[in-house]
Amino acid sequence: GENVEQHPSTLSVQEGDSAVIKCTYSDSASNYFPWYKQELGKRPQLIIDIRSNVGEKKDQRIAVTLNKTAKHFSLHITETQPEDSAVYFCAASKGSGGGADGLTFGKGTHLIIQP
Amino acid sequence: NAGVTQTPKFRILKIGQSMTLQCTQDMNHNYMYWYRQDPGMGLKLIYYSVGAGITDKGEVPNGYNVSRSTTEDFPLRLELAAPSQTSVYFCASSYLENYNSPLHFGNGTRLTVT
């Protein structure tokens, strides 16, 4: 089955700086890579996703890049703000949405924005 | 639309007891999923369903059962609760044929087995 590794487990950055979270996946058949943000005690919320026919996608301060050859994808957050503090999860699947047989999640990155 | 609704929000069980976690969605989604989230960990798939009458095992199905008698409902059953099942359980749904349909999560059920 699919295996998703996520690094780092904790990331502390100064407000206004950029943050980068990296993930690798093992199954070359995976073609959908979403990123979720989870605040304490809340449900995960989709913030951005990318499909395997695209190398990069941006949405305001958030961007995701995908390298299919190396089987890795990354989340980039620029001009970080206090409200960006949360746990971020990457995931991989075949198909969009929840995946044809579910999403495989990384273990998460706790992003801390220092004032 | 209410989205994905889970009940209860919290539950404490004794070892060996059984319970059903309820999940319902009103978005006419075909796919539904149950995940568990242990502290400091990502979400792991327990079971999923591609439509009414069809269910499949995920990564961690042992100790759980599911049914999908209707499109809307996807209950998760714990028959003999064990401390290892202490976790937060999330139900989710999506419409896979819609390329832009994201995964919708419920608010979760926090279960403690003592």
mmCIF file of N, CA, C and O in Angstrom, chain B residues 19-112:
data_model
loop_
_atom_site.group_PDB
_atom_site.id
_atom_site.type_symbol
_atom_site.label_atom_id
_atom_site.label_comp_id
_atom_site.label_asym_id
_atom_site.label_seq_id
_atom_site.Cartn_x
_atom_site.Cartn_y
_atom_site.Cartn_z
ATOM 1 N N MET B 19 -20.347 -0.154 21.170
ATOM 2 C CA MET B 19 -21.066 1.069 20.835
ATOM 3 C C MET B 19 -21.027 1.279 19.330
ATOM 4 O O MET B 19 -20.215 0.666 18.623
ATOM 5 N N THR B 20 -21.912 2.158 18.884
ATOM 6 C CA THR B 20 -21.946 2.536 17.469
ATOM 7 C C THR B 20 -21.738 4.037 17.359
ATOM 8 O O THR B 20 -22.418 4.819 18.023
ATOM 9 N N LEU B 21 -20.774 4.416 16.524
ATOM 10 C CA LEU B 21 -20.562 5.813 16.201
ATOM 11 C C LEU B 21 -21.387 6.116 14.948
ATOM 12 O O LEU B 21 -21.266 5.433 13.934
ATOM 13 N N GLN B 22 -22.211 7.142 15.067
ATOM 14 C CA GLN B 22 -23.106 7.468 13.966
ATOM 15 C C GLN B 22 -22.484 8.512 13.038
ATOM 16 O O GLN B 22 -21.778 9.420 13.488
ATOM 17 N N CYS B 23 -22.763 8.382 11.739
ATOM 18 C CA CYS B 23 -22.306 9.348 10.747
ATOM 19 C C CYS B 23 -23.362 9.458 9.660
ATOM 20 O O CYS B 23 -23.805 8.440 9.117
ATOM 21 N N THR B 24 -23.742 10.687 9.357
ATOM 22 C CA THR B 24 -24.693 10.907 8.278
ATOM 23 C C THR B 24 -24.278 12.137 7.481
ATOM 24 O O THR B 24 -23.726 13.081 8.031
ATOM 25 N N GLN B 25 -24.515 12.094 6.168
ATOM 26 C CA GLN B 25 -24.196 13.241 5.312
ATOM 27 C C GLN B 25 -25.391 13.539 4.414
ATOM 28 O O GLN B 25 -26.116 12.628 3.989
ATOM 29 N N ASP B 26 -25.579 14.840 4.127
ATOM 30 C CA ASP B 26 -26.743 15.253 3.339
ATOM 31 C C ASP B 26 -26.320 15.881 2.022
ATOM 32 O O ASP B 26 -27.042 16.719 1.463
ATOM 33 N N MET B 27 -25.145 15.511 1.529
ATOM 34 C CA MET B 27 -24.629 16.084 0.285
ATOM 35 C C MET B 27 -24.748 15.104 -0.891
ATOM 36 O O MET B 27 -24.203 15.366 -1.960
ATOM 37 N N ASN B 28 -25.401 13.975 -0.671
ATOM 38 C CA ASN B 28 -25.567 12.939 -1.695
ATOM 39 C C ASN B 28 -24.218 12.421 -2.208
ATOM 40 O O ASN B 28 -24.077 12.085 -3.385
ATOM 41 N N HIS B 29 -23.236 12.382 -1.294
ATOM 42 C CA HIS B 29 -21.926 11.866 -1.671
ATOM 43 C C HIS B 29 -21.962 10.349 -1.770
ATOM 44 O O HIS B 29 -22.608 9.678 -0.958
ATOM 45 N N ASN B 30 -21.242 9.804 -2.756
ATOM 46 C CA ASN B 30 -21.220 8.356 -2.901
ATOM 47 C C ASN B 30 -20.176 7.706 -1.988
ATOM 48 O O ASN B 30 -20.395 6.642 -1.449
ATOM 49 N N TYR B 31 -19.032 8.365 -1.807
ATOM 50 C CA TYR B 31 -17.971 7.768 -1.007
ATOM 51 C C TYR B 31 -18.046 8.269 0.440
ATOM 52 O O TYR B 31 -18.218 9.468 0.694
ATOM 53 N N MET B 32 -17.877 7.319 1.372
ATOM 54 C CA MET B 32 -17.784 7.684 2.789
ATOM 55 C C MET B 32 -16.644 6.912 3.431
ATOM 56 O O MET B 32 -16.319 5.791 2.991
ATOM 57 N N TYR B 33 -16.046 7.507 4.472
ATOM 58 C CA TYR B 33 -14.831 6.968 5.083
ATOM 59 C C TYR B 33 -14.889 7.119 6.602
ATOM 60 O O TYR B 33 -15.478 8.063 7.107
ATOM 61 N N TRP B 34 -14.216 6.202 7.278
ATOM 62 C CA TRP B 34 -13.966 6.352 8.711
ATOM 63 C C TRP B 34 -12.455 6.339 8.926
ATOM 64 O O TRP B 34 -11.743 5.435 8.481
ATOM 65 N N TYR B 35 -11.985 7.397 9.635
ATOM 66 C CA TYR B 35 -10.587 7.499 10.015
ATOM 67 C C TYR B 35 -10.490 7.566 11.538
ATOM 68 O O TYR B 35 -11.389 8.045 12.213
ATOM 69 N N ARG B 36 -9.357 7.122 12.069
ATOM 70 C CA ARG B 36 -9.038 7.355 13.467
ATOM 71 C C ARG B 36 -7.757 8.172 13.545
ATOM 72 O O ARG B 36 -6.865 8.039 12.685
ATOM 73 N N GLN B 37 -7.684 9.039 14.557
ATOM 74 C CA GLN B 37 -6.513 9.880 14.737
ATOM 75 C C GLN B 37 -6.021 9.739 16.166
ATOM 76 O O GLN B 37 -6.696 10.151 17.110
ATOM 77 N N ASP B 38 -4.840 9.143 16.306
ATOM 78 C CA ASP B 38 -4.217 9.008 17.613
ATOM 79 C C ASP B 38 -3.351 10.242 17.878
ATOM 80 O O ASP B 38 -2.878 10.888 16.928
ATOM 81 N N PRO B 39 -3.098 10.578 19.138
ATOM 82 C CA PRO B 39 -2.342 11.795 19.475
ATOM 83 C C PRO B 39 -1.008 11.870 18.742
ATOM 84 O O PRO B 39 -0.238 10.908 18.742
ATOM 85 N N GLY B 40 -0.734 12.998 18.117
ATOM 86 C CA GLY B 40 0.536 13.202 17.440
ATOM 87 C C GLY B 40 0.693 12.408 16.159
ATOM 88 O O GLY B 40 1.804 12.328 15.613
ATOM 89 N N MET B 41 -0.385 11.826 15.682
ATOM 90 C CA MET B 41 -0.296 10.992 14.493
ATOM 91 C C MET B 41 -1.232 11.515 13.415
ATOM 92 O O MET B 41 -2.148 12.287 13.672
ATOM 93 N N GLY B 42 -1.007 11.042 12.221
ATOM 94 C CA GLY B 42 -1.930 11.353 11.135
ATOM 95 C C GLY B 42 -3.177 10.498 11.245
ATOM 96 O O GLY B 42 -3.360 9.745 12.203
ATOM 97 N N LEU B 43 -4.028 10.633 10.269
ATOM 98 C CA LEU B 43 -5.273 9.873 10.256
ATOM 99 C C LEU B 43 -5.062 8.540 9.555
ATOM 100 O O LEU B 43 -4.385 8.480 8.517
ATOM 101 N N LYS B 44 -5.630 7.496 10.124
ATOM 102 C CA LYS B 44 -5.527 6.180 9.516
ATOM 103 C C LYS B 44 -6.915 5.691 9.114
ATOM 104 O O LYS B 44 -7.868 5.782 9.912
ATOM 105 N N LEU B 45 -7.014 5.128 7.924
ATOM 106 C CA LEU B 45 -8.300 4.700 7.388
ATOM 107 C C LEU B 45 -8.731 3.386 8.003
ATOM 108 O O LEU B 45 -7.977 2.406 7.996
ATOM 109 N N ILE B 46 -9.961 3.354 8.516
ATOM 110 C CA ILE B 46 -10.491 2.143 9.139
ATOM 111 C C ILE B 46 -11.304 1.348 8.107
ATOM 112 O O ILE B 46 -11.024 0.176 7.837
ATOM 113 N N TYR B 47 -12.332 1.975 7.568
ATOM 114 C CA TYR B 47 -13.193 1.384 6.548
ATOM 115 C C TYR B 47 -13.635 2.496 5.599
ATOM 116 O O TYR B 47 -13.638 3.675 5.957
ATOM 117 N N TYR B 48 -14.046 2.077 4.401
ATOM 118 C CA TYR B 48 -14.645 3.034 3.490
ATOM 119 C C TYR B 48 -15.741 2.351 2.687
ATOM 120 O O TYR B 48 -15.865 1.116 2.687
ATOM 121 N N SER B 49 -16.543 3.178 2.019
ATOM 122 C CA SER B 49 -17.669 2.668 1.248
ATOM 123 C C SER B 49 -17.814 3.487 -0.026
ATOM 124 O O SER B 49 -17.777 4.719 0.021
ATOM 125 N N VAL B 50 -17.984 2.796 -1.138
ATOM 126 C CA VAL B 50 -18.107 3.498 -2.425
ATOM 127 C C VAL B 50 -19.570 3.707 -2.809
ATOM 128 O O VAL B 50 -19.854 4.328 -3.832
ATOM 129 N N GLY B 51 -20.472 3.192 -1.988
ATOM 130 C CA GLY B 51 -21.896 3.371 -2.255
ATOM 131 C C GLY B 51 -22.710 2.457 -1.359
ATOM 132 O O GLY B 51 -22.156 1.581 -0.670
ATOM 133 N N ALA B 52 -24.016 2.653 -1.364
ATOM 134 C CA ALA B 52 -24.889 1.852 -0.507
ATOM 135 C C ALA B 52 -24.687 0.365 -0.806
ATOM 136 O O ALA B 52 -24.653 -0.049 -1.964
ATOM 137 N N GLY B 53 -24.523 -0.421 0.269
ATOM 138 C CA GLY B 53 -24.369 -1.860 0.155
ATOM 139 C C GLY B 53 -22.953 -2.345 -0.069
ATOM 140 O O GLY B 53 -22.704 -3.553 -0.120
ATOM 141 N N ILE B 54 -21.984 -1.400 -0.200
ATOM 142 C CA ILE B 54 -20.594 -1.779 -0.500
ATOM 143 C C ILE B 54 -19.665 -1.173 0.542
ATOM 144 O O ILE B 54 -19.679 0.046 0.755
ATOM 145 N N THR B 55 -18.872 -2.035 1.194
ATOM 146 C CA THR B 55 -17.881 -1.534 2.152
ATOM 147 C C THR B 55 -16.563 -2.267 1.929
ATOM 148 O O THR B 55 -16.550 -3.414 1.448
ATOM 149 N N ASP B 56 -15.465 -1.608 2.297
ATOM 150 C CA ASP B 56 -14.132 -2.202 2.160
ATOM 151 C C ASP B 56 -13.265 -1.831 3.339
ATOM 152 O O ASP B 56 -13.441 -0.755 3.934
ATOM 153 N N LYS B 57 -12.321 -2.721 3.659
ATOM 154 C CA LYS B 57 -11.412 -2.479 4.759
ATOM 155 C C LYS B 57 -10.348 -1.464 4.351
ATOM 156 O O LYS B 57 -9.885 -1.452 3.215
ATOM 157 N N GLY B 58 -9.960 -0.657 5.339
ATOM 158 C CA GLY B 58 -8.852 0.253 5.161
ATOM 159 C C GLY B 58 -7.598 -0.313 5.788
ATOM 160 O O GLY B 58 -7.413 -1.532 5.848
ATOM 161 N N GLU B 59 -6.770 0.572 6.317
ATOM 162 C CA GLU B 59 -5.472 0.165 6.871
ATOM 163 C C GLU B 59 -5.602 -0.500 8.237
ATOM 164 O O GLU B 59 -4.838 -1.406 8.562
ATOM 165 N N VAL B 60 -6.586 -0.071 9.060
ATOM 166 C CA VAL B 60 -6.684 -0.558 10.448
ATOM 167 C C VAL B 60 -8.105 -1.009 10.782
ATOM 168 O O VAL B 60 -8.755 -0.455 11.668
ATOM 169 N N PRO B 61 -8.650 -2.057 10.138
ATOM 170 C CA PRO B 61 -10.051 -2.439 10.342
ATOM 171 C C PRO B 61 -10.327 -3.325 11.549
ATOM 172 O O PRO B 61 -11.493 -3.469 11.951
ATOM 173 N N ASN B 62 -9.289 -3.926 12.142
ATOM 174 C CA ASN B 62 -9.523 -4.910 13.201
ATOM 175 C C ASN B 62 -10.208 -4.294 14.405
ATOM 176 O O ASN B 62 -9.787 -3.265 14.927
ATOM 177 N N GLY B 63 -11.270 -4.954 14.868
ATOM 178 C CA GLY B 63 -12.014 -4.478 16.029
ATOM 179 C C GLY B 63 -13.196 -3.600 15.677
ATOM 180 O O GLY B 63 -13.910 -3.132 16.575
ATOM 181 N N TYR B 64 -13.411 -3.373 14.388
ATOM 182 C CA TYR B 64 -14.486 -2.492 13.920
ATOM 183 C C TYR B 64 -15.335 -3.191 12.857
ATOM 184 O O TYR B 64 -14.862 -4.088 12.172
ATOM 185 N N ASN B 65 -16.572 -2.726 12.737
ATOM 186 C CA ASN B 65 -17.435 -3.150 11.643
ATOM 187 C C ASN B 65 -18.227 -1.950 11.146
ATOM 188 O O ASN B 65 -18.481 -1.008 11.908
ATOM 189 N N VAL B 66 -18.624 -2.004 9.878
ATOM 190 C CA VAL B 66 -19.412 -0.917 9.305
ATOM 191 C C VAL B 66 -20.538 -1.512 8.469
ATOM 192 O O VAL B 66 -20.527 -2.694 8.135
ATOM 193 N N SER B 67 -21.485 -0.644 8.147
ATOM 194 C CA SER B 67 -22.552 -0.995 7.219
ATOM 195 C C SER B 67 -22.918 0.262 6.439
ATOM 196 O O SER B 67 -22.689 1.376 6.901
ATOM 197 N N ARG B 68 -23.474 0.088 5.269
ATOM 198 C CA ARG B 68 -23.911 1.232 4.449
ATOM 199 C C ARG B 68 -25.226 0.835 3.779
ATOM 200 O O ARG B 68 -25.279 0.441 2.626
ATOM 201 N N SER B 69 -26.296 0.960 4.532
ATOM 202 C CA SER B 69 -27.609 0.572 4.009
ATOM 203 C C SER B 69 -28.240 1.685 3.182
ATOM 204 O O SER B 69 -29.110 1.424 2.336
ATOM 205 N N THR B 70 -27.815 2.926 3.414
ATOM 206 C CA THR B 70 -28.320 4.059 2.646
ATOM 207 C C THR B 70 -27.150 4.915 2.183
ATOM 208 O O THR B 70 -26.041 4.795 2.708
ATOM 209 N N THR B 71 -27.388 5.805 1.227
ATOM 210 C CA THR B 71 -26.333 6.720 0.787
ATOM 211 C C THR B 71 -25.908 7.649 1.906
ATOM 212 O O THR B 71 -24.745 8.010 2.019
ATOM 213 N N GLU B 72 -26.861 8.023 2.784
ATOM 214 C CA GLU B 72 -26.599 9.055 3.788
ATOM 215 C C GLU B 72 -25.831 8.565 5.011
ATOM 216 O O GLU B 72 -25.102 9.316 5.628
ATOM 217 N N ASP B 73 -26.036 7.300 5.410
ATOM 218 C CA ASP B 73 -25.559 6.846 6.717
ATOM 219 C C ASP B 73 -24.436 5.832 6.616
ATOM 220 O O ASP B 73 -24.483 4.913 5.786
ATOM 221 N N PHE B 74 -23.461 5.964 7.520
ATOM 222 C CA PHE B 74 -22.311 5.053 7.514
ATOM 223 C C PHE B 74 -21.855 4.859 8.960
ATOM 224 O O PHE B 74 -20.857 5.412 9.407
ATOM 225 N N PRO B 75 -22.575 4.047 9.744
ATOM 226 C CA PRO B 75 -22.216 3.864 11.155
ATOM 227 C C PRO B 75 -21.003 2.951 11.321
ATOM 228 O O PRO B 75 -20.778 2.026 10.535
ATOM 229 N N LEU B 76 -20.233 3.219 12.386
ATOM 230 C CA LEU B 76 -19.053 2.418 12.741
ATOM 231 C C LEU B 76 -19.334 1.727 14.068
ATOM 232 O O LEU B 76 -19.677 2.362 15.055
ATOM 233 N N ARG B 77 -19.154 0.418 14.094
ATOM 234 C CA ARG B 77 -19.484 -0.379 15.275
ATOM 235 C C ARG B 77 -18.221 -0.897 15.936
ATOM 236 O O ARG B 77 -17.337 -1.457 15.246
ATOM 237 N N LEU B 78 -18.114 -0.698 17.255
ATOM 238 C CA LEU B 78 -17.058 -1.308 18.058
ATOM 239 C C LEU B 78 -17.718 -2.396 18.900
ATOM 240 O O LEU B 78 -18.623 -2.098 19.697
ATOM 241 N N GLU B 79 -17.317 -3.628 18.735
ATOM 242 C CA GLU B 79 -17.996 -4.724 19.427
ATOM 243 C C GLU B 79 -17.463 -4.971 20.824
ATOM 244 O O GLU B 79 -18.215 -5.117 21.763
ATOM 245 N N LEU B 80 -16.165 -5.057 20.985
ATOM 246 C CA LEU B 80 -15.537 -5.326 22.281
ATOM 247 C C LEU B 80 -14.455 -4.274 22.479
ATOM 248 O O LEU B 80 -13.316 -4.459 22.052
ATOM 249 N N ALA B 81 -14.830 -3.162 23.103
ATOM 250 C CA ALA B 81 -13.908 -2.041 23.197
ATOM 251 C C ALA B 81 -12.637 -2.410 23.962
ATOM 252 O O ALA B 81 -12.685 -3.110 24.991
ATOM 253 N N ALA B 82 -11.515 -1.923 23.437
ATOM 254 C CA ALA B 82 -10.204 -2.146 24.045
ATOM 255 C C ALA B 82 -9.506 -0.797 24.215
ATOM 256 O O ALA B 82 -9.789 0.141 23.448
ATOM 257 N N PRO B 83 -8.594 -0.676 25.193
ATOM 258 C CA PRO B 83 -7.893 0.602 25.395
ATOM 259 C C PRO B 83 -7.208 1.103 24.130
ATOM 260 O O PRO B 83 -7.093 2.322 23.927
ATOM 261 N N SER B 84 -6.769 0.203 23.253
ATOM 262 C CA SER B 84 -6.096 0.600 22.017
ATOM 263 C C SER B 84 -7.030 1.335 21.054
ATOM 264 O O SER B 84 -6.566 1.951 20.080
ATOM 265 N N GLN B 85 -8.319 1.294 21.327
ATOM 266 C CA GLN B 85 -9.284 1.995 20.483
ATOM 267 C C GLN B 85 -9.593 3.397 20.986
ATOM 268 O O GLN B 85 -10.415 4.103 20.388
ATOM 269 N N THR B 86 -8.918 3.801 22.047
ATOM 270 C CA THR B 86 -9.001 5.192 22.491
ATOM 271 C C THR B 86 -8.411 6.073 21.401
ATOM 272 O O THR B 86 -7.249 5.920 21.032
ATOM 273 N N SER B 87 -9.218 6.987 20.882
ATOM 274 C CA SER B 87 -8.798 7.772 19.731
ATOM 275 C C SER B 87 -9.874 8.812 19.415
ATOM 276 O O SER B 87 -10.926 8.846 20.039
ATOM 277 N N VAL B 88 -9.570 9.652 18.428
ATOM 278 C CA VAL B 88 -10.592 10.532 17.864
ATOM 279 C C VAL B 88 -10.977 9.947 16.512
ATOM 280 O O VAL B 88 -10.109 9.655 15.682
ATOM 281 N N TYR B 89 -12.261 9.779 16.302
ATOM 282 C CA TYR B 89 -12.766 9.155 15.083
ATOM 283 C C TYR B 89 -13.426 10.207 14.197
ATOM 284 O O TYR B 89 -14.285 10.966 14.651
ATOM 285 N N PHE B 90 -12.987 10.230 12.941
ATOM 286 C CA PHE B 90 -13.557 11.168 11.979
ATOM 287 C C PHE B 90 -14.245 10.394 10.863
ATOM 288 O O PHE B 90 -13.661 9.494 10.262
ATOM 289 N N CYS B 91 -15.460 10.792 10.577
ATOM 290 C CA CYS B 91 -16.172 10.318 9.398
ATOM 291 C C CYS B 91 -15.997 11.368 8.315
ATOM 292 O O CYS B 91 -15.913 12.581 8.607
ATOM 293 N N ALA B 92 -15.946 10.950 7.055
ATOM 294 C CA ALA B 92 -15.770 11.892 5.955
ATOM 295 C C ALA B 92 -16.501 11.388 4.726
ATOM 296 O O ALA B 92 -16.818 10.184 4.617
ATOM 297 N N SER B 93 -16.771 12.297 3.795
ATOM 298 C CA SER B 93 -17.449 11.891 2.567
ATOM 299 C C SER B 93 -16.960 12.731 1.394
ATOM 300 O O SER B 93 -16.443 13.842 1.580
ATOM 301 N N SER B 94 -17.118 12.199 0.205
ATOM 302 C CA SER B 94 -16.814 12.951 -1.008
ATOM 303 C C SER B 94 -17.571 12.352 -2.179
ATOM 304 O O SER B 94 -18.105 11.236 -2.090
ATOM 305 N N TYR B 95 -17.598 13.122 -3.277
ATOM 306 C CA TYR B 95 -18.251 12.648 -4.499
ATOM 307 C C TYR B 95 -17.159 12.456 -5.524
ATOM 308 O O TYR B 95 -16.684 13.419 -6.121
ATOM 309 N N LEU B 96 -16.738 11.224 -5.704
ATOM 310 C CA LEU B 96 -15.495 10.986 -6.427
ATOM 311 C C LEU B 96 -15.569 11.338 -7.902
ATOM 312 O O LEU B 96 -14.578 11.709 -8.499
ATOM 313 N N GLU B 97 -16.743 11.246 -8.496
ATOM 314 C CA GLU B 97 -16.836 11.527 -9.922
ATOM 315 C C GLU B 97 -16.724 13.018 -10.231
ATOM 316 O O GLU B 97 -16.531 13.409 -11.368
ATOM 317 N N ASN B 98 -16.888 13.841 -9.173
ATOM 318 C CA ASN B 98 -16.722 15.286 -9.339
ATOM 319 C C ASN B 98 -15.265 15.621 -9.066
ATOM 320 O O ASN B 98 -14.805 15.548 -7.937
ATOM 321 N N TYR B 99 -14.547 15.966 -10.108
ATOM 322 C CA TYR B 99 -13.109 16.180 -9.993
ATOM 323 C C TYR B 99 -12.756 17.235 -8.960
ATOM 324 O O TYR B 99 -11.684 17.234 -8.404
ATOM 325 N N ASN B 100 -13.651 18.165 -8.724
ATOM 326 C CA ASN B 100 -13.376 19.248 -7.786
ATOM 327 C C ASN B 100 -14.045 19.064 -6.431
ATOM 328 O O ASN B 100 -14.117 19.996 -5.646
ATOM 329 N N SER B 101 -14.551 17.884 -6.150
ATOM 330 C CA SER B 101 -15.225 17.652 -4.874
ATOM 331 C C SER B 101 -14.211 17.287 -3.806
ATOM 332 O O SER B 101 -13.580 16.240 -3.881
ATOM 333 N N PRO B 102 -14.028 18.143 -2.796
ATOM 334 C CA PRO B 102 -13.062 17.822 -1.753
ATOM 335 C C PRO B 102 -13.624 16.811 -0.760
ATOM 336 O O PRO B 102 -14.807 16.467 -0.809
ATOM 337 N N LEU B 103 -12.788 16.353 0.136
ATOM 338 C CA LEU B 103 -13.205 15.464 1.216
ATOM 339 C C LEU B 103 -13.768 16.329 2.346
ATOM 340 O O LEU B 103 -13.123 17.260 2.795
ATOM 341 N N HIS B 104 -14.986 15.999 2.761
ATOM 342 C CA HIS B 104 -15.637 16.726 3.860
ATOM 343 C C HIS B 104 -15.570 15.884 5.123
ATOM 344 O O HIS B 104 -16.039 14.741 5.126
ATOM 345 N N PHE B 105 -15.023 16.454 6.188
ATOM 346 C CA PHE B 105 -14.936 15.753 7.465
ATOM 347 C C PHE B 105 -16.064 16.181 8.396
ATOM 348 O O PHE B 105 -16.519 17.325 8.373
ATOM 349 N N GLY B 106 -16.489 15.233 9.249
ATOM 350 C CA GLY B 106 -17.337 15.585 10.372
ATOM 351 C C GLY B 106 -16.487 16.177 11.486
ATOM 352 O O GLY B 106 -15.264 16.281 11.367
ATOM 353 N N ASN B 107 -17.127 16.556 12.584
ATOM 354 C CA ASN B 107 -16.415 17.198 13.688
ATOM 355 C C ASN B 107 -15.702 16.220 14.621
ATOM 356 O O ASN B 107 -14.997 16.641 15.533
ATOM 357 N N GLY B 108 -15.897 14.941 14.409
ATOM 358 C CA GLY B 108 -15.156 13.953 15.183
ATOM 359 C C GLY B 108 -15.893 13.468 16.424
ATOM 360 O O GLY B 108 -16.755 14.154 16.978
ATOM 361 N N THR B 109 -15.525 12.247 16.845
ATOM 362 C CA THR B 109 -16.002 11.657 18.100
ATOM 363 C C THR B 109 -14.775 11.291 18.911
ATOM 364 O O THR B 109 -13.934 10.524 18.439
ATOM 365 N N ARG B 110 -14.674 11.850 20.113
ATOM 366 C CA ARG B 110 -13.537 11.544 20.985
ATOM 367 C C ARG B 110 -13.935 10.397 21.882
ATOM 368 O O ARG B 110 -14.828 10.534 22.720
ATOM 369 N N LEU B 111 -13.289 9.233 21.700
ATOM 370 C CA LEU B 111 -13.626 8.020 22.441
ATOM 371 C C LEU B 111 -12.498 7.642 23.384
ATOM 372 O O LEU B 111 -11.334 7.581 22.985
ATOM 373 N N THR B 112 -12.858 7.382 24.639
ATOM 374 C CA THR B 112 -11.907 6.895 25.638
ATOM 375 C C THR B 112 -12.384 5.539 26.134
ATOM 376 O O THR B 112 -13.548 5.402 26.522
#
